[in-house]
Amino acid sequence: MKRWRLLLAAVLALALLGAYAWYRLAPRETPAGQPPLVVLETASFISFERAFNDSSDHTRLLVLLSPT
């Protein structure tokens, strides 16, 4: 039973380390032809809303991610 806990802890630690490494080292560019990613702030929300509403003839997807 003790070995299983140790193995589980090691696998979990490796998974967390891998996720952290991906977060820190992953490329931050968008593919060619795609507009750059936008961080929504009060100042940039109006232009985002305008662009979102102007593309009503296309499929739109809004994804909100929270660190908590």
Short mmCIF file of N, CA, C and O in Angstrom, two decimals:
data_model
loop_
_atom_site.label_atom_id
_atom_site.label_comp_id
_atom_site.label_asym_id
_atom_site.label_seq_id
_atom_site.Cartn_x
_atom_site.Cartn_y
_atom_site.Cartn_z
N MET A 1 0.82 -1.20 0.00
CA MET A 1 0.00 0.00 0.00
C MET A 1 0.87 1.26 0.00
O MET A 1 0.52 2.24 -0.64
N LYS A 2 1.98 1.19 0.70
CA LYS A 2 2.87 2.34 0.77
C LYS A 2 3.50 2.64 -0.59
O LYS A 2 3.70 3.79 -0.95
N ARG A 3 3.81 1.59 -1.35
CA ARG A 3 4.40 1.77 -2.68
C ARG A 3 3.41 2.47 -3.63
O ARG A 3 3.81 3.30 -4.44
N TRP A 4 2.14 2.10 -3.54
CA TRP A 4 1.12 2.73 -4.40
C TRP A 4 1.02 4.22 -4.12
O TRP A 4 0.89 5.03 -5.03
N ARG A 5 1.06 4.57 -2.85
CA ARG A 5 0.99 6.00 -2.50
C ARG A 5 2.21 6.75 -3.01
O ARG A 5 2.09 7.87 -3.52
N LEU A 6 3.37 6.14 -2.89
CA LEU A 6 4.59 6.76 -3.38
C LEU A 6 4.56 6.89 -4.90
O LEU A 6 4.92 7.94 -5.45
N LEU A 7 4.11 5.86 -5.57
CA LEU A 7 3.99 5.90 -7.03
C LEU A 7 2.97 6.95 -7.47
O LEU A 7 3.22 7.72 -8.40
N LEU A 8 1.85 7.00 -6.80
CA LEU A 8 0.82 8.00 -7.12
C LEU A 8 1.35 9.41 -6.90
O LEU A 8 1.13 10.31 -7.72
N ALA A 9 2.08 9.62 -5.81
CA ALA A 9 2.65 10.94 -5.52
C ALA A 9 3.67 11.32 -6.59
O ALA A 9 3.72 12.48 -7.03
N ALA A 10 4.48 10.37 -7.03
CA ALA A 10 5.48 10.65 -8.06
C ALA A 10 4.82 10.98 -9.39
O ALA A 10 5.23 11.93 -10.08
N VAL A 11 3.80 10.24 -9.77
CA VAL A 11 3.09 10.51 -11.03
C VAL A 11 2.42 11.88 -10.96
O VAL A 11 2.46 12.66 -11.93
N LEU A 12 1.80 12.20 -9.85
CA LEU A 12 1.15 13.49 -9.68
C LEU A 12 2.17 14.63 -9.75
O LEU A 12 1.93 15.65 -10.40
N ALA A 13 3.32 14.45 -9.11
CA ALA A 13 4.36 15.47 -9.14
C ALA A 13 4.87 15.67 -10.57
O ALA A 13 5.08 16.81 -11.01
N LEU A 14 5.06 14.59 -11.31
CA LEU A 14 5.51 14.71 -12.71
C LEU A 14 4.46 15.40 -13.58
O LEU A 14 4.79 16.21 -14.44
N ALA A 15 3.20 15.08 -13.35
CA ALA A 15 2.13 15.72 -14.11
C ALA A 15 2.09 17.22 -13.82
O ALA A 15 1.94 18.04 -14.74
N LEU A 16 2.21 17.59 -12.58
CA LEU A 16 2.20 19.02 -12.22
C LEU A 16 3.43 19.73 -12.78
O LEU A 16 3.32 20.86 -13.27
N LEU A 17 4.57 19.08 -12.73
CA LEU A 17 5.78 19.67 -13.29
C LEU A 17 5.65 19.84 -14.81
O LEU A 17 6.03 20.86 -15.36
N GLY A 18 5.08 18.84 -15.47
CA GLY A 18 4.86 18.94 -16.91
C GLY A 18 3.90 20.06 -17.27
O GLY A 18 4.11 20.79 -18.23
N ALA A 19 2.81 20.19 -16.51
CA ALA A 19 1.84 21.25 -16.76
C ALA A 19 2.47 22.62 -16.56
O ALA A 19 2.25 23.56 -17.34
N TYR A 20 3.28 22.76 -15.52
CA TYR A 20 3.95 24.03 -15.26
C TYR A 20 4.94 24.36 -16.38
O TYR A 20 5.02 25.50 -16.84
N ALA A 21 5.70 23.34 -16.82
CA ALA A 21 6.66 23.56 -17.90
C ALA A 21 5.94 23.97 -19.18
O ALA A 21 6.39 24.88 -19.89
N TRP A 22 4.82 23.33 -19.49
CA TRP A 22 4.05 23.71 -20.68
C TRP A 22 3.55 25.14 -20.57
O TRP A 22 3.61 25.92 -21.51
N TYR A 23 3.06 25.50 -19.39
CA TYR A 23 2.55 26.86 -19.17
C TYR A 23 3.65 27.89 -19.38
O TYR A 23 3.42 28.94 -19.96
N ARG A 24 4.86 27.60 -18.90
CA ARG A 24 5.94 28.57 -18.98
C ARG A 24 6.64 28.58 -20.34
O ARG A 24 7.13 29.61 -20.77
N LEU A 25 6.71 27.42 -21.02
CA LEU A 25 7.53 27.30 -22.22
C LEU A 25 6.75 27.18 -23.52
O LEU A 25 7.35 27.19 -24.59
N ALA A 26 5.45 27.05 -23.45
CA ALA A 26 4.64 26.85 -24.66
C ALA A 26 4.70 28.10 -25.54
O ALA A 26 4.80 29.22 -25.05
N PRO A 27 4.65 27.91 -26.86
CA PRO A 27 4.66 29.07 -27.76
C PRO A 27 3.43 29.95 -27.54
O PRO A 27 2.35 29.46 -27.24
N ARG A 28 3.61 31.21 -27.70
CA ARG A 28 2.54 32.18 -27.45
C ARG A 28 2.06 32.84 -28.74
O ARG A 28 1.47 33.89 -28.71
N GLU A 29 2.32 32.23 -29.89
CA GLU A 29 1.90 32.82 -31.15
C GLU A 29 0.63 32.13 -31.65
O GLU A 29 0.38 30.98 -31.36
N THR A 30 -0.13 32.87 -32.42
CA THR A 30 -1.30 32.29 -33.07
C THR A 30 -0.91 31.84 -34.47
O THR A 30 0.07 32.33 -35.03
N PRO A 31 -1.66 30.92 -35.06
CA PRO A 31 -1.35 30.46 -36.42
C PRO A 31 -1.46 31.59 -37.43
O PRO A 31 -2.15 32.59 -37.21
N ALA A 32 -0.81 31.42 -38.56
CA ALA A 32 -0.84 32.43 -39.62
C ALA A 32 -2.28 32.63 -40.09
O ALA A 32 -3.04 31.68 -40.25
N GLY A 33 -2.67 33.87 -40.26
CA GLY A 33 -4.02 34.18 -40.72
C GLY A 33 -5.01 34.38 -39.60
O GLY A 33 -6.13 34.84 -39.83
N GLN A 34 -4.65 34.04 -38.40
CA GLN A 34 -5.55 34.22 -37.24
C GLN A 34 -5.14 35.48 -36.50
O GLN A 34 -3.95 35.73 -36.31
N PRO A 35 -6.11 36.29 -36.08
CA PRO A 35 -5.74 37.49 -35.34
C PRO A 35 -5.09 37.12 -34.01
O PRO A 35 -5.33 36.05 -33.48
N PRO A 36 -4.27 38.00 -33.46
CA PRO A 36 -3.60 37.70 -32.20
C PRO A 36 -4.59 37.55 -31.05
O PRO A 36 -5.71 38.06 -31.11
N LEU A 37 -4.17 36.84 -30.02
CA LEU A 37 -5.00 36.68 -28.83
C LEU A 37 -5.18 38.02 -28.13
O LEU A 37 -4.31 38.88 -28.19
N VAL A 38 -6.30 38.18 -27.46
CA VAL A 38 -6.62 39.44 -26.81
C VAL A 38 -6.84 39.19 -25.33
O VAL A 38 -7.53 38.25 -24.94
N VAL A 39 -6.26 40.04 -24.50
CA VAL A 39 -6.54 40.02 -23.08
C VAL A 39 -7.62 41.06 -22.84
O VAL A 39 -7.43 42.25 -23.15
N LEU A 40 -8.76 40.62 -22.33
CA LEU A 40 -9.86 41.56 -22.13
C LEU A 40 -9.62 42.40 -20.89
O LEU A 40 -9.47 41.89 -19.79
N GLU A 41 -9.60 43.67 -21.11
CA GLU A 41 -9.50 44.65 -20.04
C GLU A 41 -10.55 45.72 -20.33
O GLU A 41 -11.16 45.72 -21.40
N THR A 42 -10.75 46.60 -19.43
CA THR A 42 -11.75 47.64 -19.62
C THR A 42 -11.48 48.44 -20.89
O THR A 42 -12.39 48.74 -21.65
N ALA A 43 -10.23 48.74 -21.15
CA ALA A 43 -9.88 49.56 -22.31
C ALA A 43 -10.07 48.81 -23.63
O ALA A 43 -10.39 49.42 -24.65
N SER A 44 -9.89 47.50 -23.65
CA SER A 44 -9.97 46.75 -24.90
C SER A 44 -11.32 46.09 -25.12
O SER A 44 -11.54 45.48 -26.17
N PHE A 45 -12.24 46.20 -24.19
CA PHE A 45 -13.51 45.49 -24.30
C PHE A 45 -14.39 46.04 -25.42
O PHE A 45 -15.05 45.28 -26.12
N ILE A 46 -14.40 47.33 -25.63
CA ILE A 46 -15.26 47.92 -26.66
C ILE A 46 -14.85 47.44 -28.05
O ILE A 46 -15.71 47.06 -28.86
N SER A 47 -13.56 47.41 -28.33
CA SER A 47 -13.12 46.93 -29.65
C SER A 47 -13.40 45.43 -29.80
O SER A 47 -13.75 44.96 -30.89
N PHE A 48 -13.28 44.67 -28.71
CA PHE A 48 -13.61 43.24 -28.77
C PHE A 48 -15.10 43.05 -29.04
O PHE A 48 -15.49 42.24 -29.88
N GLU A 49 -15.94 43.80 -28.36
CA GLU A 49 -17.38 43.69 -28.55
C GLU A 49 -17.77 44.04 -29.99
O GLU A 49 -18.59 43.35 -30.61
N ARG A 50 -17.16 45.06 -30.53
CA ARG A 50 -17.45 45.47 -31.89
C ARG A 50 -17.04 44.37 -32.88
O ARG A 50 -17.80 44.00 -33.78
N ALA A 51 -15.85 43.80 -32.71
CA ALA A 51 -15.39 42.74 -33.60
C ALA A 51 -16.26 41.49 -33.46
O ALA A 51 -16.56 40.82 -34.45
N PHE A 52 -16.68 41.19 -32.25
CA PHE A 52 -17.53 40.02 -32.02
C PHE A 52 -18.88 40.20 -32.71
O PHE A 52 -19.37 39.30 -33.39
N ASN A 53 -19.49 41.36 -32.55
CA ASN A 53 -20.80 41.61 -33.15
C ASN A 53 -20.73 41.74 -34.68
O ASN A 53 -21.67 41.37 -35.38
N ASP A 54 -19.62 42.25 -35.21
CA ASP A 54 -19.49 42.41 -36.66
C ASP A 54 -19.35 41.07 -37.39
O ASP A 54 -19.60 40.98 -38.58
N SER A 55 -18.97 40.02 -36.68
CA SER A 55 -18.79 38.72 -37.33
C SER A 55 -19.96 37.80 -37.04
O SER A 55 -19.78 36.59 -36.88
N SER A 56 -21.17 38.34 -37.04
CA SER A 56 -22.35 37.52 -36.71
C SER A 56 -22.68 36.50 -37.80
O SER A 56 -23.45 35.58 -37.55
N ASP A 57 -22.11 36.63 -38.98
CA ASP A 57 -22.36 35.65 -40.04
C ASP A 57 -21.44 34.43 -39.94
O ASP A 57 -21.57 33.50 -40.71
N HIS A 58 -20.53 34.41 -38.98
CA HIS A 58 -19.63 33.29 -38.75
C HIS A 58 -19.93 32.66 -37.39
O HIS A 58 -20.56 33.27 -36.54
N THR A 59 -19.45 31.45 -37.21
CA THR A 59 -19.56 30.81 -35.90
C THR A 59 -18.60 31.51 -34.95
O THR A 59 -17.44 31.72 -35.28
N ARG A 60 -19.08 31.87 -33.78
CA ARG A 60 -18.25 32.57 -32.80
C ARG A 60 -18.18 31.73 -31.54
O ARG A 60 -19.13 31.05 -31.18
N LEU A 61 -17.07 31.81 -30.87
CA LEU A 61 -16.85 31.07 -29.64
C LEU A 61 -16.18 31.99 -28.65
O LEU A 61 -15.14 32.57 -28.95
N LEU A 62 -16.76 32.12 -27.50
CA LEU A 62 -16.19 32.94 -26.44
C LEU A 62 -15.84 32.02 -25.29
O LEU A 62 -16.71 31.35 -24.73
N VAL A 63 -14.57 31.98 -24.93
CA VAL A 63 -14.10 31.11 -23.86
C VAL A 63 -13.51 32.00 -22.77
O VAL A 63 -12.62 32.80 -23.02
N LEU A 64 -14.01 31.85 -21.58
CA LEU A 64 -13.51 32.59 -20.43
C LEU A 64 -12.77 31.63 -19.52
O LEU A 64 -13.34 30.64 -19.05
N LEU A 65 -11.52 31.89 -19.25
CA LEU A 65 -10.71 31.04 -18.39
C LEU A 65 -10.35 31.80 -17.13
O LEU A 65 -10.03 32.99 -17.18
N SER A 66 -10.40 31.12 -16.02
CA SER A 66 -10.07 31.75 -14.75
C SER A 66 -9.00 30.92 -14.05
O SER A 66 -9.05 29.68 -14.06
N PRO A 67 -8.03 31.56 -13.43
CA PRO A 67 -6.98 30.81 -12.76
C PRO A 67 -7.43 30.16 -11.45
O PRO A 67 -6.69 29.39 -10.86
N THR A 68 -8.62 30.44 -11.02
CA THR A 68 -9.09 29.85 -9.75
C THR A 68 -10.15 28.82 -9.98
O THR A 68 -10.81 28.76 -10.96
#
